[in-house]
């Protein structure tokens, strides 16, 4: 039990639509990051938020965006969905954005784009 | 650029056998952190261990042990007397200190471990 919860667990969207995925971090964890994991691959870093501001981003286009709220909840928004966006999306939290911190993951949201 | 390689895509062993999962990493930083995570079919990544680059001591936790060798840039994971519940995908990951934690973790592609009864 990591204390990181995500919703929804599964969803299906049509190409071109928009999707919002939600995450609730561990209490006291001011850092949240999102990862995309395609089938058979390792997770890939999308971006990280610290105190409600994006402070790091991986190689993902601007149609991937996020929000972080003061109550330890956060969102990942993806616009103009493409078939390749089908993946498991993982939310992770840690106390502060320190490279040595252990990062705790939720169970993920499985997104299928048809 | 940082990189993590897990050359073993899938390993299948019979219960009670010992098994080693390999992890080789690349980084230009002198300070970095290595992690192992376990991913059962539910999808959640379960943290197993964190090691910083200055601590080369091997670690043992029950049936799990880790061998960190900077000379070969490897951080291998051994399960002794494997059990069916160990079946999962295991990921090795790297975080560079120069990123200040804002670059996220770089993961390998994972090793699917199957323990047969």
mmCIF file with all atom_site columns, C-alpha atoms in Angstrom:
data_model
loop_
_atom_site.group_PDB
_atom_site.id
_atom_site.type_symbol
_atom_site.label_atom_id
_atom_site.label_alt_id
_atom_site.label_comp_id
_atom_site.label_asym_id
_atom_site.label_entity_id
_atom_site.label_seq_id
_atom_site.pdbx_PDB_ins_code
_atom_site.Cartn_x
_atom_site.Cartn_y
_atom_site.Cartn_z
_atom_site.occupancy
_atom_site.B_iso_or_equiv
_atom_site.pdbx_formal_charge
_atom_site.auth_seq_id
_atom_site.auth_comp_id
_atom_site.auth_asym_id
_atom_site.auth_atom_id
_atom_site.pdbx_PDB_model_num
ATOM 1   C CA . UNK A 1 1   ? 0.000   0.000   0.000   1.00 0.00 ? 1   UNK A CA 1
ATOM 2   C CA . UNK A 1 2   ? 1.785   3.129   -1.246  1.00 0.00 ? 2   UNK A CA 1
ATOM 3   C CA . UNK A 1 3   ? -0.892  5.672   -0.419  1.00 0.00 ? 3   UNK A CA 1
ATOM 4   C CA . UNK A 1 4   ? -1.056  6.770   -4.050  1.00 0.00 ? 4   UNK A CA 1
ATOM 5   C CA . UNK A 1 5   ? -4.449  6.256   -5.674  1.00 0.00 ? 5   UNK A CA 1
ATOM 6   C CA . UNK A 1 6   ? -5.445  6.766   -9.282  1.00 0.00 ? 6   UNK A CA 1
ATOM 7   C CA . UNK A 1 7   ? -8.718  6.980   -11.179 1.00 0.00 ? 7   UNK A CA 1
ATOM 8   C CA . UNK A 1 8   ? -10.171 5.701   -13.361 1.00 0.00 ? 8   UNK A CA 1
ATOM 9   C CA . UNK A 1 9   ? -8.512  2.302   -13.463 1.00 0.00 ? 9   UNK A CA 1
ATOM 10  C CA . UNK A 1 10  ? -9.555  1.598   -17.037 1.00 0.00 ? 10  UNK A CA 1
ATOM 11  C CA . UNK A 1 11  ? -10.999 3.722   -19.794 1.00 0.00 ? 11  UNK A CA 1
ATOM 12  C CA . UNK A 1 12  ? -11.515 3.692   -23.536 1.00 0.00 ? 12  UNK A CA 1
ATOM 13  C CA . UNK A 1 13  ? -11.361 6.829   -25.661 1.00 0.00 ? 13  UNK A CA 1
ATOM 14  C CA . UNK A 1 14  ? -11.661 7.598   -29.351 1.00 0.00 ? 14  UNK A CA 1
ATOM 15  C CA . UNK A 1 15  ? -8.820  9.076   -31.353 1.00 0.00 ? 15  UNK A CA 1
ATOM 16  C CA . UNK A 1 16  ? -8.955  12.881  -31.261 1.00 0.00 ? 16  UNK A CA 1
ATOM 17  C CA . UNK A 1 17  ? -10.716 13.046  -27.895 1.00 0.00 ? 17  UNK A CA 1
ATOM 18  C CA . UNK A 1 18  ? -9.339  14.446  -24.680 1.00 0.00 ? 18  UNK A CA 1
ATOM 19  C CA . UNK A 1 19  ? -8.802  12.562  -21.420 1.00 0.00 ? 19  UNK A CA 1
ATOM 20  C CA . UNK A 1 20  ? -8.187  13.520  -17.798 1.00 0.00 ? 20  UNK A CA 1
ATOM 21  C CA . UNK A 1 21  ? -6.576  11.101  -15.380 1.00 0.00 ? 21  UNK A CA 1
ATOM 22  C CA . UNK A 1 22  ? -6.540  11.743  -11.648 1.00 0.00 ? 22  UNK A CA 1
ATOM 23  C CA . UNK A 1 23  ? -4.171  10.968  -8.831  1.00 0.00 ? 23  UNK A CA 1
ATOM 24  C CA . UNK A 1 24  ? -4.164  11.389  -5.086  1.00 0.00 ? 24  UNK A CA 1
ATOM 25  C CA . UNK A 1 25  ? -0.698  11.460  -3.571  1.00 0.00 ? 25  UNK A CA 1
ATOM 26  C CA . UNK A 1 26  ? 0.498   10.461  -0.152  1.00 0.00 ? 26  UNK A CA 1
ATOM 27  C CA . UNK A 1 27  ? -0.214  13.109  2.443   1.00 0.00 ? 27  UNK A CA 1
ATOM 28  C CA . UNK A 1 28  ? 2.826   15.331  2.843   1.00 0.00 ? 28  UNK A CA 1
ATOM 29  C CA . UNK A 1 29  ? 4.215   14.506  -0.584  1.00 0.00 ? 29  UNK A CA 1
ATOM 30  C CA . UNK A 1 30  ? 4.619   17.779  -2.469  1.00 0.00 ? 30  UNK A CA 1
ATOM 31  C CA . UNK A 1 31  ? 6.026   16.211  -5.610  1.00 0.00 ? 31  UNK A CA 1
ATOM 32  C CA . UNK A 1 32  ? 4.023   14.278  -8.153  1.00 0.00 ? 32  UNK A CA 1
ATOM 33  C CA . UNK A 1 33  ? 5.245   12.808  -11.392 1.00 0.00 ? 33  UNK A CA 1
ATOM 34  C CA . UNK A 1 34  ? 3.532   10.981  -14.238 1.00 0.00 ? 34  UNK A CA 1
ATOM 35  C CA . UNK A 1 35  ? 4.827   8.131   -16.356 1.00 0.00 ? 35  UNK A CA 1
ATOM 36  C CA . UNK A 1 36  ? 3.577   6.437   -19.505 1.00 0.00 ? 36  UNK A CA 1
ATOM 37  C CA . UNK A 1 37  ? 4.138   2.712   -19.846 1.00 0.00 ? 37  UNK A CA 1
ATOM 38  C CA . UNK A 1 38  ? 3.426   1.148   -23.213 1.00 0.00 ? 38  UNK A CA 1
ATOM 39  C CA . UNK A 1 39  ? 2.827   -2.583  -23.385 1.00 0.00 ? 39  UNK A CA 1
ATOM 40  C CA . UNK A 1 40  ? 6.048   -4.522  -22.882 1.00 0.00 ? 40  UNK A CA 1
ATOM 41  C CA . UNK A 1 41  ? 8.080   -1.408  -22.135 1.00 0.00 ? 41  UNK A CA 1
ATOM 42  C CA . UNK A 1 42  ? 9.412   0.335   -19.072 1.00 0.00 ? 42  UNK A CA 1
ATOM 43  C CA . UNK A 1 43  ? 7.713   3.472   -17.760 1.00 0.00 ? 43  UNK A CA 1
ATOM 44  C CA . UNK A 1 44  ? 8.718   6.724   -19.420 1.00 0.00 ? 44  UNK A CA 1
ATOM 45  C CA . UNK A 1 45  ? 8.813   10.016  -17.542 1.00 0.00 ? 45  UNK A CA 1
ATOM 46  C CA . UNK A 1 46  ? 6.216   12.535  -18.747 1.00 0.00 ? 46  UNK A CA 1
ATOM 47  C CA . UNK A 1 47  ? 6.587   15.392  -16.278 1.00 0.00 ? 47  UNK A CA 1
ATOM 48  C CA . UNK A 1 48  ? 6.845   16.352  -12.643 1.00 0.00 ? 48  UNK A CA 1
ATOM 49  C CA . UNK A 1 49  ? 5.061   18.922  -10.518 1.00 0.00 ? 49  UNK A CA 1
ATOM 50  C CA . UNK A 1 50  ? 6.328   20.460  -7.314  1.00 0.00 ? 50  UNK A CA 1
ATOM 51  C CA . UNK A 1 51  ? 4.191   22.841  -5.295  1.00 0.00 ? 51  UNK A CA 1
ATOM 52  C CA . UNK A 1 52  ? 1.735   23.200  -8.176  1.00 0.00 ? 52  UNK A CA 1
ATOM 53  C CA . UNK A 1 53  ? 4.319   24.091  -10.815 1.00 0.00 ? 53  UNK A CA 1
ATOM 54  C CA . UNK A 1 54  ? 5.859   21.920  -13.506 1.00 0.00 ? 54  UNK A CA 1
ATOM 55  C CA . UNK A 1 55  ? 9.568   21.583  -12.725 1.00 0.00 ? 55  UNK A CA 1
ATOM 56  C CA . UNK A 1 56  ? 10.656  18.827  -15.068 1.00 0.00 ? 56  UNK A CA 1
ATOM 57  C CA . UNK A 1 57  ? 9.495   17.277  -18.320 1.00 0.00 ? 57  UNK A CA 1
ATOM 58  C CA . UNK A 1 58  ? 10.418  14.307  -20.422 1.00 0.00 ? 58  UNK A CA 1
ATOM 59  C CA . UNK A 1 59  ? 10.197  13.969  -24.178 1.00 0.00 ? 59  UNK A CA 1
ATOM 60  C CA . UNK A 1 60  ? 6.438   14.393  -24.527 1.00 0.00 ? 60  UNK A CA 1
ATOM 61  C CA . UNK A 1 61  ? 4.561   16.945  -26.657 1.00 0.00 ? 61  UNK A CA 1
ATOM 62  C CA . UNK A 1 62  ? 2.604   19.877  -25.185 1.00 0.00 ? 62  UNK A CA 1
ATOM 63  C CA . UNK A 1 63  ? -0.707  18.077  -25.628 1.00 0.00 ? 63  UNK A CA 1
ATOM 64  C CA . UNK A 1 64  ? 0.310   16.254  -22.452 1.00 0.00 ? 64  UNK A CA 1
ATOM 65  C CA . UNK A 1 65  ? -0.334  18.678  -19.617 1.00 0.00 ? 65  UNK A CA 1
ATOM 66  C CA . UNK A 1 66  ? -0.945  18.531  -15.916 1.00 0.00 ? 66  UNK A CA 1
ATOM 67  C CA . UNK A 1 67  ? -2.194  20.211  -12.822 1.00 0.00 ? 67  UNK A CA 1
ATOM 68  C CA . UNK A 1 68  ? -1.325  19.809  -9.167  1.00 0.00 ? 68  UNK A CA 1
ATOM 69  C CA . UNK A 1 69  ? -3.586  20.998  -6.370  1.00 0.00 ? 69  UNK A CA 1
ATOM 70  C CA . UNK A 1 70  ? -2.821  21.966  -2.763  1.00 0.00 ? 70  UNK A CA 1
ATOM 71  C CA . UNK A 1 71  ? -4.715  18.952  -1.414  1.00 0.00 ? 71  UNK A CA 1
ATOM 72  C CA . UNK A 1 72  ? -2.124  16.468  -2.821  1.00 0.00 ? 72  UNK A CA 1
ATOM 73  C CA . UNK A 1 73  ? -4.283  15.647  -5.825  1.00 0.00 ? 73  UNK A CA 1
ATOM 74  C CA . UNK A 1 74  ? -3.201  16.038  -9.425  1.00 0.00 ? 74  UNK A CA 1
ATOM 75  C CA . UNK A 1 75  ? -4.346  15.535  -12.998 1.00 0.00 ? 75  UNK A CA 1
ATOM 76  C CA . UNK A 1 76  ? -2.835  14.428  -16.261 1.00 0.00 ? 76  UNK A CA 1
ATOM 77  C CA . UNK A 1 77  ? -4.598  15.784  -19.347 1.00 0.00 ? 77  UNK A CA 1
ATOM 78  C CA . UNK A 1 78  ? -3.996  14.509  -22.839 1.00 0.00 ? 78  UNK A CA 1
ATOM 79  C CA . UNK A 1 79  ? -5.527  16.326  -25.807 1.00 0.00 ? 79  UNK A CA 1
ATOM 80  C CA . UNK A 1 80  ? -6.036  15.116  -29.362 1.00 0.00 ? 80  UNK A CA 1
ATOM 81  C CA . UNK A 1 81  ? -5.561  11.480  -28.429 1.00 0.00 ? 81  UNK A CA 1
ATOM 82  C CA . UNK A 1 82  ? -3.620  9.262   -30.794 1.00 0.00 ? 82  UNK A CA 1
ATOM 83  C CA . UNK A 1 83  ? -3.641  5.487   -31.032 1.00 0.00 ? 83  UNK A CA 1
ATOM 84  C CA . UNK A 1 84  ? -0.074  5.396   -29.662 1.00 0.00 ? 84  UNK A CA 1
ATOM 85  C CA . UNK A 1 85  ? -1.284  7.031   -26.462 1.00 0.00 ? 85  UNK A CA 1
ATOM 86  C CA . UNK A 1 86  ? -2.744  3.678   -25.458 1.00 0.00 ? 86  UNK A CA 1
ATOM 87  C CA . UNK A 1 87  ? -0.770  2.744   -22.365 1.00 0.00 ? 87  UNK A CA 1
ATOM 88  C CA . UNK A 1 88  ? -0.720  2.431   -18.608 1.00 0.00 ? 88  UNK A CA 1
ATOM 89  C CA . UNK A 1 89  ? -0.362  5.842   -16.988 1.00 0.00 ? 89  UNK A CA 1
ATOM 90  C CA . UNK A 1 90  ? 1.338   5.817   -13.625 1.00 0.00 ? 90  UNK A CA 1
ATOM 91  C CA . UNK A 1 91  ? 1.275   8.537   -11.028 1.00 0.00 ? 91  UNK A CA 1
ATOM 92  C CA . UNK A 1 92  ? 4.048   8.703   -8.454  1.00 0.00 ? 92  UNK A CA 1
ATOM 93  C CA . UNK A 1 93  ? 4.714   10.863  -5.433  1.00 0.00 ? 93  UNK A CA 1
ATOM 94  C CA . UNK A 1 94  ? 7.638   11.784  -3.202  1.00 0.00 ? 94  UNK A CA 1
ATOM 95  C CA . UNK A 1 95  ? 8.179   14.350  -0.456  1.00 0.00 ? 95  UNK A CA 1
ATOM 96  C CA . UNK A 1 96  ? 10.403  16.715  -2.460  1.00 0.00 ? 96  UNK A CA 1
ATOM 97  C CA . UNK A 1 97  ? 11.982  16.629  -5.938  1.00 0.00 ? 97  UNK A CA 1
ATOM 98  C CA . UNK A 1 98  ? 15.249  15.078  -4.835  1.00 0.00 ? 98  UNK A CA 1
ATOM 99  C CA . UNK A 1 99  ? 16.843  12.527  -7.091  1.00 0.00 ? 99  UNK A CA 1
ATOM 100 C CA . UNK A 1 100 ? 17.610  10.287  -4.124  1.00 0.00 ? 100 UNK A CA 1
ATOM 101 C CA . UNK A 1 101 ? 14.081  10.097  -2.810  1.00 0.00 ? 101 UNK A CA 1
ATOM 102 C CA . UNK A 1 102 ? 12.107  6.931   -3.094  1.00 0.00 ? 102 UNK A CA 1
ATOM 103 C CA . UNK A 1 103 ? 9.200   7.460   -5.460  1.00 0.00 ? 103 UNK A CA 1
ATOM 104 C CA . UNK A 1 104 ? 5.940   5.673   -4.669  1.00 0.00 ? 104 UNK A CA 1
ATOM 105 C CA . UNK A 1 105 ? 3.659   4.637   -7.490  1.00 0.00 ? 105 UNK A CA 1
ATOM 106 C CA . UNK A 1 106 ? -0.060  4.108   -7.793  1.00 0.00 ? 106 UNK A CA 1
ATOM 107 C CA . UNK A 1 107 ? -1.676  1.203   -9.631  1.00 0.00 ? 107 UNK A CA 1
ATOM 108 C CA . UNK A 1 108 ? -2.133  3.224   -12.773 1.00 0.00 ? 108 UNK A CA 1
ATOM 109 C CA . UNK A 1 109 ? -4.853  4.032   -15.261 1.00 0.00 ? 109 UNK A CA 1
ATOM 110 C CA . UNK A 1 110 ? -5.109  1.807   -18.312 1.00 0.00 ? 110 UNK A CA 1
ATOM 111 C CA . UNK A 1 111 ? -6.005  3.956   -21.342 1.00 0.00 ? 111 UNK A CA 1
ATOM 112 C CA . UNK A 1 112 ? -7.072  2.440   -24.629 1.00 0.00 ? 112 UNK A CA 1
ATOM 113 C CA . UNK A 1 113 ? -7.463  4.730   -27.639 1.00 0.00 ? 113 UNK A CA 1
ATOM 114 C CA . UNK A 1 114 ? -9.516  3.316   -30.515 1.00 0.00 ? 114 UNK A CA 1
ATOM 115 C CA . UNK B 2 1   ? 22.471  10.600  -21.633 1.00 0.00 ? 1   UNK B CA 1
ATOM 116 C CA . UNK B 2 2   ? 21.424  8.163   -18.978 1.00 0.00 ? 2   UNK B CA 1
ATOM 117 C CA . UNK B 2 3   ? 20.376  4.675   -19.958 1.00 0.00 ? 3   UNK B CA 1
ATOM 118 C CA . UNK B 2 4   ? 19.368  1.440   -18.253 1.00 0.00 ? 4   UNK B CA 1
ATOM 119 C CA . UNK B 2 5   ? 19.625  -1.921  -19.966 1.00 0.00 ? 5   UNK B CA 1
ATOM 120 C CA . UNK B 2 6   ? 17.937  -5.097  -18.811 1.00 0.00 ? 6   UNK B CA 1
ATOM 121 C CA . UNK B 2 7   ? 19.038  -7.600  -21.394 1.00 0.00 ? 7   UNK B CA 1
ATOM 122 C CA . UNK B 2 8   ? 16.897  -10.457 -20.098 1.00 0.00 ? 8   UNK B CA 1
ATOM 123 C CA . UNK B 2 9   ? 13.398  -10.020 -21.486 1.00 0.00 ? 9   UNK B CA 1
ATOM 124 C CA . UNK B 2 10  ? 11.971  -13.098 -19.814 1.00 0.00 ? 10  UNK B CA 1
ATOM 125 C CA . UNK B 2 11  ? 13.289  -15.675 -17.357 1.00 0.00 ? 11  UNK B CA 1
ATOM 126 C CA . UNK B 2 12  ? 11.489  -18.856 -16.382 1.00 0.00 ? 12  UNK B CA 1
ATOM 127 C CA . UNK B 2 13  ? 12.656  -21.031 -13.503 1.00 0.00 ? 13  UNK B CA 1
ATOM 128 C CA . UNK B 2 14  ? 11.208  -23.717 -11.326 1.00 0.00 ? 14  UNK B CA 1
ATOM 129 C CA . UNK B 2 15  ? 10.217  -22.834 -7.790  1.00 0.00 ? 15  UNK B CA 1
ATOM 130 C CA . UNK B 2 16  ? 13.067  -22.922 -5.227  1.00 0.00 ? 16  UNK B CA 1
ATOM 131 C CA . UNK B 2 17  ? 15.713  -22.183 -7.821  1.00 0.00 ? 17  UNK B CA 1
ATOM 132 C CA . UNK B 2 18  ? 17.881  -19.083 -7.436  1.00 0.00 ? 18  UNK B CA 1
ATOM 133 C CA . UNK B 2 19  ? 17.601  -16.469 -10.143 1.00 0.00 ? 19  UNK B CA 1
ATOM 134 C CA . UNK B 2 20  ? 19.584  -13.326 -10.972 1.00 0.00 ? 20  UNK B CA 1
ATOM 135 C CA . UNK B 2 21  ? 18.189  -10.365 -12.883 1.00 0.00 ? 21  UNK B CA 1
ATOM 136 C CA . UNK B 2 22  ? 20.789  -8.246  -14.629 1.00 0.00 ? 22  UNK B CA 1
ATOM 137 C CA . UNK B 2 23  ? 20.868  -4.456  -14.841 1.00 0.00 ? 23  UNK B CA 1
ATOM 138 C CA . UNK B 2 24  ? 23.507  -2.357  -16.595 1.00 0.00 ? 24  UNK B CA 1
ATOM 139 C CA . UNK B 2 25  ? 23.370  1.414   -16.533 1.00 0.00 ? 25  UNK B CA 1
ATOM 140 C CA . UNK B 2 26  ? 25.026  4.373   -18.235 1.00 0.00 ? 26  UNK B CA 1
ATOM 141 C CA . UNK B 2 27  ? 25.466  7.804   -16.725 1.00 0.00 ? 27  UNK B CA 1
ATOM 142 C CA . UNK B 2 28  ? 27.936  10.672  -16.797 1.00 0.00 ? 28  UNK B CA 1
ATOM 143 C CA . UNK B 2 29  ? 27.101  11.746  -13.272 1.00 0.00 ? 29  UNK B CA 1
ATOM 144 C CA . UNK B 2 30  ? 29.278  10.754  -10.368 1.00 0.00 ? 30  UNK B CA 1
ATOM 145 C CA . UNK B 2 31  ? 26.309  10.949  -8.034  1.00 0.00 ? 31  UNK B CA 1
ATOM 146 C CA . UNK B 2 32  ? 23.288  8.920   -8.961  1.00 0.00 ? 32  UNK B CA 1
ATOM 147 C CA . UNK B 2 33  ? 20.725  6.557   -7.510  1.00 0.00 ? 33  UNK B CA 1
ATOM 148 C CA . UNK B 2 34  ? 19.656  3.114   -8.594  1.00 0.00 ? 34  UNK B CA 1
ATOM 149 C CA . UNK B 2 35  ? 16.335  1.471   -7.885  1.00 0.00 ? 35  UNK B CA 1
ATOM 150 C CA . UNK B 2 36  ? 14.572  -1.829  -8.352  1.00 0.00 ? 36  UNK B CA 1
ATOM 151 C CA . UNK B 2 37  ? 10.803  -2.052  -8.633  1.00 0.00 ? 37  UNK B CA 1
ATOM 152 C CA . UNK B 2 38  ? 8.480   -5.039  -8.918  1.00 0.00 ? 38  UNK B CA 1
ATOM 153 C CA . UNK B 2 39  ? 5.362   -4.834  -11.079 1.00 0.00 ? 39  UNK B CA 1
ATOM 154 C CA . UNK B 2 40  ? 2.718   -7.520  -10.551 1.00 0.00 ? 40  UNK B CA 1
ATOM 155 C CA . UNK B 2 41  ? -0.113  -7.911  -13.081 1.00 0.00 ? 41  UNK B CA 1
ATOM 156 C CA . UNK B 2 42  ? -2.179  -5.272  -11.231 1.00 0.00 ? 42  UNK B CA 1
ATOM 157 C CA . UNK B 2 43  ? 0.202   -2.638  -12.594 1.00 0.00 ? 43  UNK B CA 1
ATOM 158 C CA . UNK B 2 44  ? 1.420   -0.953  -9.431  1.00 0.00 ? 44  UNK B CA 1
ATOM 159 C CA . UNK B 2 45  ? 5.174   -0.526  -9.190  1.00 0.00 ? 45  UNK B CA 1
ATOM 160 C CA . UNK B 2 46  ? 6.349   -1.813  -5.829  1.00 0.00 ? 46  UNK B CA 1
ATOM 161 C CA . UNK B 2 47  ? 9.565   -0.290  -4.502  1.00 0.00 ? 47  UNK B CA 1
ATOM 162 C CA . UNK B 2 48  ? 12.224  -2.840  -3.554  1.00 0.00 ? 48  UNK B CA 1
ATOM 163 C CA . UNK B 2 49  ? 15.486  -0.992  -3.023  1.00 0.00 ? 49  UNK B CA 1
ATOM 164 C CA . UNK B 2 50  ? 17.350  2.293   -3.531  1.00 0.00 ? 50  UNK B CA 1
ATOM 165 C CA . UNK B 2 51  ? 21.125  2.531   -3.703  1.00 0.00 ? 51  UNK B CA 1
ATOM 166 C CA . UNK B 2 52  ? 23.283  5.637   -4.077  1.00 0.00 ? 52  UNK B CA 1
ATOM 167 C CA . UNK B 2 53  ? 26.444  5.644   -6.150  1.00 0.00 ? 53  UNK B CA 1
ATOM 168 C CA . UNK B 2 54  ? 28.730  6.016   -3.162  1.00 0.00 ? 54  UNK B CA 1
ATOM 169 C CA . UNK B 2 55  ? 27.494  2.942   -1.376  1.00 0.00 ? 55  UNK B CA 1
ATOM 170 C CA . UNK B 2 56  ? 28.824  -0.175  -3.032  1.00 0.00 ? 56  UNK B CA 1
ATOM 171 C CA . UNK B 2 57  ? 27.985  -2.527  -0.222  1.00 0.00 ? 57  UNK B CA 1
ATOM 172 C CA . UNK B 2 58  ? 25.860  -5.426  -1.266  1.00 0.00 ? 58  UNK B CA 1
ATOM 173 C CA . UNK B 2 59  ? 22.526  -5.681  0.454   1.00 0.00 ? 59  UNK B CA 1
ATOM 174 C CA . UNK B 2 60  ? 20.446  -8.617  1.548   1.00 0.00 ? 60  UNK B CA 1
ATOM 175 C CA . UNK B 2 61  ? 16.810  -8.503  2.530   1.00 0.00 ? 61  UNK B CA 1
ATOM 176 C CA . UNK B 2 62  ? 15.391  -11.930 3.249   1.00 0.00 ? 62  UNK B CA 1
ATOM 177 C CA . UNK B 2 63  ? 15.507  -13.904 0.009   1.00 0.00 ? 63  UNK B CA 1
ATOM 178 C CA . UNK B 2 64  ? 16.471  -10.811 -1.975  1.00 0.00 ? 64  UNK B CA 1
ATOM 179 C CA . UNK B 2 65  ? 20.001  -9.567  -2.498  1.00 0.00 ? 65  UNK B CA 1
ATOM 180 C CA . UNK B 2 66  ? 21.570  -6.883  -4.648  1.00 0.00 ? 66  UNK B CA 1
ATOM 181 C CA . UNK B 2 67  ? 25.082  -6.704  -6.079  1.00 0.00 ? 67  UNK B CA 1
ATOM 182 C CA . UNK B 2 68  ? 26.216  -3.182  -7.027  1.00 0.00 ? 68  UNK B CA 1
ATOM 183 C CA . UNK B 2 69  ? 29.472  -2.947  -9.001  1.00 0.00 ? 69  UNK B CA 1
ATOM 184 C CA . UNK B 2 70  ? 30.500  0.501   -10.229 1.00 0.00 ? 70  UNK B CA 1
ATOM 185 C CA . UNK B 2 71  ? 33.440  -0.957  -12.155 1.00 0.00 ? 71  UNK B CA 1
ATOM 186 C CA . UNK B 2 72  ? 31.038  -2.733  -14.496 1.00 0.00 ? 72  UNK B CA 1
ATOM 187 C CA . UNK B 2 73  ? 28.105  -0.295  -14.086 1.00 0.00 ? 73  UNK B CA 1
ATOM 188 C CA . UNK B 2 74  ? 25.879  -3.091  -12.934 1.00 0.00 ? 74  UNK B CA 1
ATOM 189 C CA . UNK B 2 75  ? 23.265  -3.455  -10.245 1.00 0.00 ? 75  UNK B CA 1
ATOM 190 C CA . UNK B 2 76  ? 22.075  -7.040  -10.283 1.00 0.00 ? 76  UNK B CA 1
ATOM 191 C CA . UNK B 2 77  ? 19.246  -8.529  -8.275  1.00 0.00 ? 77  UNK B CA 1
ATOM 192 C CA . UNK B 2 78  ? 19.161  -12.096 -6.991  1.00 0.00 ? 78  UNK B CA 1
ATOM 193 C CA . UNK B 2 79  ? 16.210  -13.990 -5.589  1.00 0.00 ? 79  UNK B CA 1
ATOM 194 C CA . UNK B 2 80  ? 17.177  -17.018 -3.561  1.00 0.00 ? 80  UNK B CA 1
ATOM 195 C CA . UNK B 2 81  ? 14.830  -20.000 -3.285  1.00 0.00 ? 81  UNK B CA 1
ATOM 196 C CA . UNK B 2 82  ? 12.304  -18.416 -5.633  1.00 0.00 ? 82  UNK B CA 1
ATOM 197 C CA . UNK B 2 83  ? 8.580   -18.699 -4.986  1.00 0.00 ? 83  UNK B CA 1
ATOM 198 C CA . UNK B 2 84  ? 5.572   -18.489 -7.262  1.00 0.00 ? 84  UNK B CA 1
ATOM 199 C CA . UNK B 2 85  ? 4.641   -15.152 -5.657  1.00 0.00 ? 85  UNK B CA 1
ATOM 200 C CA . UNK B 2 86  ? 7.883   -13.713 -7.042  1.00 0.00 ? 86  UNK B CA 1
ATOM 201 C CA . UNK B 2 87  ? 6.430   -13.933 -10.538 1.00 0.00 ? 87  UNK B CA 1
ATOM 202 C CA . UNK B 2 88  ? 6.227   -10.373 -11.894 1.00 0.00 ? 88  UNK B CA 1
ATOM 203 C CA . UNK B 2 89  ? 8.006   -7.890  -14.129 1.00 0.00 ? 89  UNK B CA 1
ATOM 204 C CA . UNK B 2 90  ? 11.043  -6.359  -12.459 1.00 0.00 ? 90  UNK B CA 1
ATOM 205 C CA . UNK B 2 91  ? 12.412  -2.964  -13.406 1.00 0.00 ? 91  UNK B CA 1
ATOM 206 C CA . UNK B 2 92  ? 15.755  -1.385  -12.744 1.00 0.00 ? 92  UNK B CA 1
ATOM 207 C CA . UNK B 2 93  ? 15.813  2.433   -12.753 1.00 0.00 ? 93  UNK B CA 1
ATOM 208 C CA . UNK B 2 94  ? 18.312  5.277   -12.527 1.00 0.00 ? 94  UNK B CA 1
ATOM 209 C CA . UNK B 2 95  ? 18.102  8.854   -11.274 1.00 0.00 ? 95  UNK B CA 1
ATOM 210 C CA . UNK B 2 96  ? 20.914  11.338  -11.770 1.00 0.00 ? 96  UNK B CA 1
ATOM 211 C CA . UNK B 2 97  ? 21.664  13.847  -9.027  1.00 0.00 ? 97  UNK B CA 1
ATOM 212 C CA . UNK B 2 98  ? 22.419  16.585  -11.561 1.00 0.00 ? 98  UNK B CA 1
ATOM 213 C CA . UNK B 2 99  ? 18.754  16.631  -12.503 1.00 0.00 ? 99  UNK B CA 1
ATOM 214 C CA . UNK B 2 100 ? 17.826  17.547  -8.951  1.00 0.00 ? 100 UNK B CA 1
ATOM 215 C CA . UNK B 2 101 ? 15.093  15.000  -9.086  1.00 0.00 ? 101 UNK B CA 1
ATOM 216 C CA . UNK B 2 102 ? 13.259  16.895  -11.827 1.00 0.00 ? 102 UNK B CA 1
ATOM 217 C CA . UNK B 2 103 ? 14.276  14.525  -14.614 1.00 0.00 ? 103 UNK B CA 1
ATOM 218 C CA . UNK B 2 104 ? 12.382  11.585  -13.233 1.00 0.00 ? 104 UNK B CA 1
ATOM 219 C CA . UNK B 2 105 ? 13.522  8.000   -13.250 1.00 0.00 ? 105 UNK B CA 1
ATOM 220 C CA . UNK B 2 106 ? 14.966  6.301   -16.307 1.00 0.00 ? 106 UNK B CA 1
ATOM 221 C CA . UNK B 2 107 ? 13.732  2.724   -16.440 1.00 0.00 ? 107 UNK B CA 1
ATOM 222 C CA . UNK B 2 108 ? 14.970  -0.346  -18.226 1.00 0.00 ? 108 UNK B CA 1
ATOM 223 C CA . UNK B 2 109 ? 12.532  -2.361  -20.309 1.00 0.00 ? 109 UNK B CA 1
ATOM 224 C CA . UNK B 2 110 ? 12.018  -4.832  -17.504 1.00 0.00 ? 110 UNK B CA 1
ATOM 225 C CA . UNK B 2 111 ? 12.520  -8.544  -17.014 1.00 0.00 ? 111 UNK B CA 1
ATOM 226 C CA . UNK B 2 112 ? 9.474   -10.778 -16.870 1.00 0.00 ? 112 UNK B CA 1
ATOM 227 C CA . UNK B 2 113 ? 10.169  -13.412 -14.237 1.00 0.00 ? 113 UNK B CA 1
ATOM 228 C CA . UNK B 2 114 ? 8.076   -16.562 -14.280 1.00 0.00 ? 114 UNK B CA 1
ATOM 229 C CA . UNK B 2 115 ? 8.346   -18.963 -11.376 1.00 0.00 ? 115 UNK B CA 1
ATOM 230 C CA . UNK B 2 116 ? 6.844   -22.331 -12.201 1.00 0.00 ? 116 UNK B CA 1
ATOM 231 C CA . UNK B 2 117 ? 5.503   -24.505 -9.392  1.00 0.00 ? 117 UNK B CA 1
#
